[in-house]
Short mmCIF file of C-alpha atoms and ligand atoms in Angstrom, two decimals:
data_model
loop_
_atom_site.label_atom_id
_atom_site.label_comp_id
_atom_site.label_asym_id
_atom_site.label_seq_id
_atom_site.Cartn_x
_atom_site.Cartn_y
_atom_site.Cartn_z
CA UNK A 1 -9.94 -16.46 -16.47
CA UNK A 2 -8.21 -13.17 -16.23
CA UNK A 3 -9.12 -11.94 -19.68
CA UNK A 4 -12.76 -12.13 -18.31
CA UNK A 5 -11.95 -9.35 -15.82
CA UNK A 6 -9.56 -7.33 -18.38
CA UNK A 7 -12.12 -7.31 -21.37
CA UNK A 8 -14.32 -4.85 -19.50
CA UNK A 9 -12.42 -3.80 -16.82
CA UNK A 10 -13.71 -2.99 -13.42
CA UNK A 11 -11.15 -4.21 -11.09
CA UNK A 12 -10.65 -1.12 -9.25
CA UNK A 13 -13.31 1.63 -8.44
CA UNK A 14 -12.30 3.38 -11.45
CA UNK A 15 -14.51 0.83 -13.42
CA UNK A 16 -12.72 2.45 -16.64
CA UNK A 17 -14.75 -0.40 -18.79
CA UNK A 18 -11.85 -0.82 -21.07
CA UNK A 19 -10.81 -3.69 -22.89
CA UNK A 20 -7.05 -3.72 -21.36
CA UNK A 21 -5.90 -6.16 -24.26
CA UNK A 22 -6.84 -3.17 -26.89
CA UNK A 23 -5.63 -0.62 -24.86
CA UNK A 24 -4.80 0.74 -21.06
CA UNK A 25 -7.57 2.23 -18.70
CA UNK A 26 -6.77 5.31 -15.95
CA UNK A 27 -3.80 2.64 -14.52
CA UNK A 28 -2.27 2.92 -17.38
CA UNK A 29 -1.10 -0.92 -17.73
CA UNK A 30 -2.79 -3.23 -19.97
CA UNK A 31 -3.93 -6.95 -19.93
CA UNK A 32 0.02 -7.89 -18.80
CA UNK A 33 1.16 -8.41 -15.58
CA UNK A 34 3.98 -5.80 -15.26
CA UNK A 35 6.93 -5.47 -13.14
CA UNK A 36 9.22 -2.46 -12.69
CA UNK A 37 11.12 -3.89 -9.55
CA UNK A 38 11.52 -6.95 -7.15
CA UNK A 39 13.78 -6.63 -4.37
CA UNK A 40 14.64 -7.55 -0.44
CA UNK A 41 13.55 -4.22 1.06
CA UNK A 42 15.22 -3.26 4.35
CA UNK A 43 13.05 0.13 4.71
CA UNK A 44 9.80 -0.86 5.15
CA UNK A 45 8.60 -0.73 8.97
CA UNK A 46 11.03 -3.11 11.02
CA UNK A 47 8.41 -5.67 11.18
CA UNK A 48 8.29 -6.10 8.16
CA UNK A 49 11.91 -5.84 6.82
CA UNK A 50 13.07 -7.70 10.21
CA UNK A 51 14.92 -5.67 12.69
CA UNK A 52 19.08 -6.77 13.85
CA UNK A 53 17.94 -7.54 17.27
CA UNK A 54 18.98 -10.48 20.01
CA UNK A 55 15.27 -11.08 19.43
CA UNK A 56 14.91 -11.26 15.89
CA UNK A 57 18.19 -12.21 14.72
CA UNK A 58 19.06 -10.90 11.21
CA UNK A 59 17.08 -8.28 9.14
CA UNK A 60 16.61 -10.49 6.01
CA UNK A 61 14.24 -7.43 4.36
CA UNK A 62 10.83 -7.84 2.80
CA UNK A 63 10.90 -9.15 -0.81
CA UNK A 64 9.11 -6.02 -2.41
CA UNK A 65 7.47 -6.75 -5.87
CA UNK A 66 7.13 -2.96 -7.18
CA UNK A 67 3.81 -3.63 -9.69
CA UNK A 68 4.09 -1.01 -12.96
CA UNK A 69 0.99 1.42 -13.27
CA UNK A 70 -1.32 2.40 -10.75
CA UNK A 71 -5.48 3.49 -10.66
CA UNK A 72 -5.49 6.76 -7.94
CA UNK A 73 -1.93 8.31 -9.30
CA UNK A 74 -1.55 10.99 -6.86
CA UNK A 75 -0.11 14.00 -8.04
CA UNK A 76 2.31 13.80 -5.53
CA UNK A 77 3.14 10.28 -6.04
CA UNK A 78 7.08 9.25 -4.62
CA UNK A 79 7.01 6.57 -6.95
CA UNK A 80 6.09 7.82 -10.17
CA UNK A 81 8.20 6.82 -12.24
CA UNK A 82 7.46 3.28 -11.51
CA UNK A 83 3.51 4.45 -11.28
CA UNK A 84 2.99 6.39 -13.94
CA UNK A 85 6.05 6.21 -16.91
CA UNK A 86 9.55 6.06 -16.51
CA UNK A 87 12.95 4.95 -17.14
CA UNK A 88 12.27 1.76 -17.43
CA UNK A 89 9.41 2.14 -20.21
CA UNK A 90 9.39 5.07 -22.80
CA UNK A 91 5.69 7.00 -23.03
CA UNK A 92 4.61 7.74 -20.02
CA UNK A 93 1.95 5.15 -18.85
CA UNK A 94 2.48 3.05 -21.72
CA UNK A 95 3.69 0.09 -20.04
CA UNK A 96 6.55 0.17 -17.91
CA UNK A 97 8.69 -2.52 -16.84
CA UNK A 98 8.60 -5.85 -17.76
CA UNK A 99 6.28 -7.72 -18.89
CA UNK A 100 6.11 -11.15 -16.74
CA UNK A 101 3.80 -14.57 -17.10
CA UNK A 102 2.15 -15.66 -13.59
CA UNK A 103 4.76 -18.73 -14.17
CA UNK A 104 7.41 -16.38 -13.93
CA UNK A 105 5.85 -14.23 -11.16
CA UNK A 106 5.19 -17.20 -9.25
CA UNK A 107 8.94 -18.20 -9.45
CA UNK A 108 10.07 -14.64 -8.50
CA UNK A 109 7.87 -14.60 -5.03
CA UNK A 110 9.54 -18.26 -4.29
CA UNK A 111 13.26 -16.86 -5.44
CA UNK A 112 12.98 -13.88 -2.99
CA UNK A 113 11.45 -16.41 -0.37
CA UNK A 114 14.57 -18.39 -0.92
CA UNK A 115 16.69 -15.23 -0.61
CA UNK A 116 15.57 -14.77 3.23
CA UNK A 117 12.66 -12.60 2.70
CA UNK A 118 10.43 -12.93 5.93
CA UNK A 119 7.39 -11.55 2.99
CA UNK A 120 6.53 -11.22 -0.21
CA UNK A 121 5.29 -7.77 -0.46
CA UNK A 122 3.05 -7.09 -2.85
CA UNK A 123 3.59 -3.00 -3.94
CA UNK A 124 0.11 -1.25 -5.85
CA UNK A 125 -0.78 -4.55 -6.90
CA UNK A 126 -4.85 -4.09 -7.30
CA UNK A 127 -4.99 -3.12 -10.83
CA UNK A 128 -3.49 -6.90 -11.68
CA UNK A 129 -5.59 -8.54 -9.22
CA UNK A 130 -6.88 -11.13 -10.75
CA UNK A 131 -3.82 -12.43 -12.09
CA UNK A 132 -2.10 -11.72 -8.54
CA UNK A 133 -4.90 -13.96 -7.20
CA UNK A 134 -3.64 -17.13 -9.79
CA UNK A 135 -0.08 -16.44 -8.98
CA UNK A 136 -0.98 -16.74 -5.30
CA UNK A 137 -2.89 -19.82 -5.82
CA UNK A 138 0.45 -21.28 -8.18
CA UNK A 139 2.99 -19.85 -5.37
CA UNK A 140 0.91 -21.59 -2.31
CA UNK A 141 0.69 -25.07 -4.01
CA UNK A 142 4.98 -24.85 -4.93
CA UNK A 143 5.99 -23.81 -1.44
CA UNK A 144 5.22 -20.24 -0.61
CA UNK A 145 5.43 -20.47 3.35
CA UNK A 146 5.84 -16.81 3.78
CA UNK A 147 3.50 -13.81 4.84
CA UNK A 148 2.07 -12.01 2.04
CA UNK A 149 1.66 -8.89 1.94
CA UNK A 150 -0.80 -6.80 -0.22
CA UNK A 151 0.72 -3.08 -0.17
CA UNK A 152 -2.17 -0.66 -1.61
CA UNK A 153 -3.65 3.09 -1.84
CA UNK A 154 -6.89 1.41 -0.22
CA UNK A 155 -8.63 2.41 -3.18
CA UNK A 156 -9.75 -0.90 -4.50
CA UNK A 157 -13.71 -2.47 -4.59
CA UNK A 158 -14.69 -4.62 -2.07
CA UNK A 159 -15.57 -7.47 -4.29
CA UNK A 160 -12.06 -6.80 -5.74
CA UNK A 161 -10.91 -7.65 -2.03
CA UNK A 162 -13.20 -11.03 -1.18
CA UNK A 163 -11.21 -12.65 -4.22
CA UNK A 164 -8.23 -12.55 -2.39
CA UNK A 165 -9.89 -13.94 1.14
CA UNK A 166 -7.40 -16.20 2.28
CA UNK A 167 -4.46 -16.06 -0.04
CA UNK A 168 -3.35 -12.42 1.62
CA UNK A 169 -1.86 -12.70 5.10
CA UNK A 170 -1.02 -8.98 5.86
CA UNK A 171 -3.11 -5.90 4.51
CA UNK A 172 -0.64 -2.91 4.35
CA UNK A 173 -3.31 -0.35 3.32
CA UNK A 174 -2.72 3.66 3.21
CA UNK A 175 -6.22 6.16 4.14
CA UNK A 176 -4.82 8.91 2.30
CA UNK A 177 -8.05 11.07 2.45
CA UNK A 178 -10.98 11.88 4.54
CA UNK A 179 -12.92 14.34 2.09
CA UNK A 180 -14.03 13.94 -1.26
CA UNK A 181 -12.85 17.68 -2.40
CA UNK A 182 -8.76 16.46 -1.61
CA UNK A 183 -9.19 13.42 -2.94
CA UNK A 184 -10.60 15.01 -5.95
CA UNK A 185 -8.00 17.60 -6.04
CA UNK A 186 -5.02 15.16 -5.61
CA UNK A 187 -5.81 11.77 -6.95
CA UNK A 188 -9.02 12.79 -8.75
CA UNK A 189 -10.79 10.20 -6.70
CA UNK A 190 -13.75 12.00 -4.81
CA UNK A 191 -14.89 8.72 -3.98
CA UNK A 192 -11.85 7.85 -2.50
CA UNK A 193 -13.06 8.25 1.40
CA UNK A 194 -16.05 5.79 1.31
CA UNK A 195 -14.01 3.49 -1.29
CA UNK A 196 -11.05 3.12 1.17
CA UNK A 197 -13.08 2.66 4.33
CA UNK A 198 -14.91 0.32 2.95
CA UNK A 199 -11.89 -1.72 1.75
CA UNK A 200 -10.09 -1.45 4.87
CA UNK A 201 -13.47 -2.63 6.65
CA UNK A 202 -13.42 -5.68 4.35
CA UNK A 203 -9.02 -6.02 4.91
CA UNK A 204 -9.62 -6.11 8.61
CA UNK A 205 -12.65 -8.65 8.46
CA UNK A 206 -10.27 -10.85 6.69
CA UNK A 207 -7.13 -11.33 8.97
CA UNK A 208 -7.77 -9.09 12.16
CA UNK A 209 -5.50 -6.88 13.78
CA UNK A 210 -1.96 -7.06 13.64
CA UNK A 211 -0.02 -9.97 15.13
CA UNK A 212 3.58 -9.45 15.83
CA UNK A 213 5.82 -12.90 16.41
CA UNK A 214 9.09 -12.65 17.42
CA UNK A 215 9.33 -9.31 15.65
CA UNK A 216 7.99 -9.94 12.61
CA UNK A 217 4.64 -9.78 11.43
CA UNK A 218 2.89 -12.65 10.49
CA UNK A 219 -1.07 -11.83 9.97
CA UNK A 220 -3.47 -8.80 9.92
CA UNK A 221 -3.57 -5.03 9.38
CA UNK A 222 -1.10 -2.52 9.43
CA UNK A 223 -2.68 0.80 8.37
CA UNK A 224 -0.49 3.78 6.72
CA UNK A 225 -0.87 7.45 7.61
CA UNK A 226 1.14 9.91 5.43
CA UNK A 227 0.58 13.06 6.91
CA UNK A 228 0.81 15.66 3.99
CA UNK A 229 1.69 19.09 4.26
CA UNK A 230 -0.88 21.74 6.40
CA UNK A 231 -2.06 18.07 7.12
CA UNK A 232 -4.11 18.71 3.92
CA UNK A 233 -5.11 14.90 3.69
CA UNK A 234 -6.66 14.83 7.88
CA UNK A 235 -4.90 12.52 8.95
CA UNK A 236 -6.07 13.41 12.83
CA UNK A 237 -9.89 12.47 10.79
CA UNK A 238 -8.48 8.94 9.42
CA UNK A 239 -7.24 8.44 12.85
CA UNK A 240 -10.78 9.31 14.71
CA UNK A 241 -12.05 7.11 11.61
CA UNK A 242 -10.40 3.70 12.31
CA UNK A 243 -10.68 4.57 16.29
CA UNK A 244 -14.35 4.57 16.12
CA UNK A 245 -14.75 1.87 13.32
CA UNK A 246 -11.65 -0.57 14.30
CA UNK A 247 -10.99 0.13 17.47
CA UNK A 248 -7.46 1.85 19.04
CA UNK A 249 -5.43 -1.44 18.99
CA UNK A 250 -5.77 -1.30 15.28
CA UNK A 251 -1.80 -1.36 14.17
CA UNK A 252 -0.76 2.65 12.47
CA UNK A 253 2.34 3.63 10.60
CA UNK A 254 2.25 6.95 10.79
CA UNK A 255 4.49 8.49 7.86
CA UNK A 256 6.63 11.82 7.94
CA UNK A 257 8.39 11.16 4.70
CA UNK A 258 6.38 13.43 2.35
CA UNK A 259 8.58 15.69 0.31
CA UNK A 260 7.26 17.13 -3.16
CA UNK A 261 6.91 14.76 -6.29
CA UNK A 262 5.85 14.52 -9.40
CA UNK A 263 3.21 17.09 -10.07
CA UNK A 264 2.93 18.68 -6.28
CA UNK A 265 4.57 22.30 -7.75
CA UNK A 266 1.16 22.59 -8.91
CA UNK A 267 -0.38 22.64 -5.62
CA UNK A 268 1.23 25.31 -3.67
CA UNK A 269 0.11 23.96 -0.35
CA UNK A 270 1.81 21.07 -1.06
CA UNK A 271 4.55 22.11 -2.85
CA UNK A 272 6.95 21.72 0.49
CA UNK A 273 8.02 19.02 2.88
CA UNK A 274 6.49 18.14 5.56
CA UNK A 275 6.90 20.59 8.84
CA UNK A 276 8.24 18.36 12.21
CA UNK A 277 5.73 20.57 14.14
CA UNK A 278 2.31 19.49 11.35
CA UNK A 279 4.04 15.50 11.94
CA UNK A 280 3.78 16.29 15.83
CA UNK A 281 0.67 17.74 16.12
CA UNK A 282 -0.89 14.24 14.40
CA UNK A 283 1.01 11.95 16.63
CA UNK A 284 -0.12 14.04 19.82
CA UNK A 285 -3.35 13.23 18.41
CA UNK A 286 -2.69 10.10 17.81
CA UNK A 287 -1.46 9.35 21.07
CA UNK A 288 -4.27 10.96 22.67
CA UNK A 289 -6.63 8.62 20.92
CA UNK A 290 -5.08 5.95 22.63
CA UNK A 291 -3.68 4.02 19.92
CA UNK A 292 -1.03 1.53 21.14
CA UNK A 293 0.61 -0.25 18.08
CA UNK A 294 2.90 0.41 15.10
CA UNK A 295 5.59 2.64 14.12
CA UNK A 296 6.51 6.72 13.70
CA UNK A 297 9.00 7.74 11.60
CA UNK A 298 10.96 11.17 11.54
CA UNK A 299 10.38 13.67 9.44
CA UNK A 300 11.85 13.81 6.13
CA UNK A 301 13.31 9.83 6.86
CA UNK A 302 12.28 7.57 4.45
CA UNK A 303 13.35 4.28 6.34
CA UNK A 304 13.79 4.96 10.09
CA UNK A 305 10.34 3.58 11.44
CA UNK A 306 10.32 3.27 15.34
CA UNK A 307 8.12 1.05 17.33
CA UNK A 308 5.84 3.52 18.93
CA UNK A 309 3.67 1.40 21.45
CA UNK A 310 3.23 -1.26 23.72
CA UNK A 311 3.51 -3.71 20.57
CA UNK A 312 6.02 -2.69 17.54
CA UNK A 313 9.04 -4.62 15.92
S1 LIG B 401 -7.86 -1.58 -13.11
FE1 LIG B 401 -7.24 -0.01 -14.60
S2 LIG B 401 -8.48 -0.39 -16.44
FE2 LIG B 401 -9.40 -1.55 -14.73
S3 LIG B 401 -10.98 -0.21 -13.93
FE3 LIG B 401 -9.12 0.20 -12.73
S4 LIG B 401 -8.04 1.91 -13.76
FE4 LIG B 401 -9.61 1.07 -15.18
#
């Protein structure tokens, strides 16, 4: 069924047309599913990874299923070398990690579930989607009781999205961008604004806003807010955005970990970590909106989410 969708591929917005069995479109992954890393996680936001608390018990981490390749490759990506070429796989983009069957990705989600995992987080996983959306299928019917969760940029198609109604328990989204000439300049994605509102229009009409049980989360959407440098991205505009369109209760990770990647000595304004006052300023805003769930993080931390609101982990 899969090769259907890989033959001319238009999984993502990129609709590269490719035949991904002949060769790799903008992702840069072909027909394969490919893995460059599976792992408990214990620095994703607390309710996800579990928190050590009389409440929760033990943090038993997220089980983290780092996908190879990815379609908006930011130049400022923190995970390139699993996104775009790496140790793991020789020529850049030429198909990193390892290649696994959706028998053996099936039996990898229900190995980390048996390792504790209170998820299965699914990390840039929309350029396999289709093959995701048979391994869900396989994992359900052989015992996968756990949340998933479907990590992504946002930018992925809304019918893309409606194949996976059901089978995803937690959208973990990021709204990178609010203006066509950024996106363009960083992830050459103009589209990327209306692509990723869309998407997390279609994420929320699928499993709601966030709910929180005993600390962990168990259903609905958790949006991510890096703020970049200069807050070059508007973050304060993807925050009036879901206010307006999902309402302030909507769940926000808002994310001071930027530090420059990849290519970001390119881009001078971004070619420096993030500033505690430019993190501030967006959580003031943030605040002012009235949002009352998820997590901040400080500056420069790249695992120290704190519940912000009335409802965190
Ligand atoms: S998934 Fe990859 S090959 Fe398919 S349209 Fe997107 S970037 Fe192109």
């Amino acid at each position: 069924m899969s090769e259907r969708h890989f033959s001319s591929c238009r999984v993502c917005p990129r609709a590269c047309g490719v035949d991904r069995a002949v060769r790799p479109g903008l992702c840069g992954v072909g027909a394969g599913l490919r893995v460059a890393l599976a792992q408990l996680h214990f620095g994703e936001e607390p309710c996800l990874s579990g928190a050590t608390t009389p409440e929760t018990g033990e943090a038993r981490g997220s089980g983290t299923i780092f996908f190879s390749g990815c379609s908006l490759r930011c130049v400022y990506c923190q995970n390139h070398d699993i996104s775009m070429g790496g140790p793991i796989s020789g020529p850049e983009g030429a198909g990193l990690g390892h290649e696994l069957s959706v028998d053996d990705l099936t039996a990898l989600m229900l190995e980390l579930q048996r390792s504790g995992a209170h998820n299965v987080n699914l990390v840039t996983p929309t350029h396999f989607s289709p093959l995701v959306r048979e391994v869900l299928l396989q994992a359900r019917a052989n015992g996968l009781t756990v949340p998933v969760v479907w990590n992504s940029s946002a930018y992925e198609t809304v019918d893309t999205l409606r194949t996976l109604d059901g089978l995803v328990d937690i959208y973990l989204p990021d709204l990178r961008y609010m203006d066509a000439a950024t996106a363009a300049r960083y992830s050459a994605a103009p589209d990327y604004p209306d692509v990723a509102c869309a998407a997390i229009l279609e994420m929320h009409r699928q499993v709601g806003q966030l709910s929180i049980d005993n600390g962990i989360a168990r259903r609905g959407l958790l949006v991510r807010l890096l703020v970049l440098p200069g807050n070059t991205g508007r973050t304060d505009l993807a925050l009036d955005w879901i206010a307006e369109n999902l309402g302030t209760g909507t769940a926000i990770s808002l994310m001071g970990q930027y530090y420059p990647a990849h290519r970001a000595s390119e881009f001078p304004e971004i070619n420096r970590s993030l500033k505690p006052i430019e993190y501030t300023a967006v959580r003031r805003h943030m605040e002012r909106l009235g949002f009352e769930n998820g997590f901040v993080q400080r500056v420069g931390s790249s695992a120290a989410f704190t519940p912000n609101f009335r409802q965190g982990g």
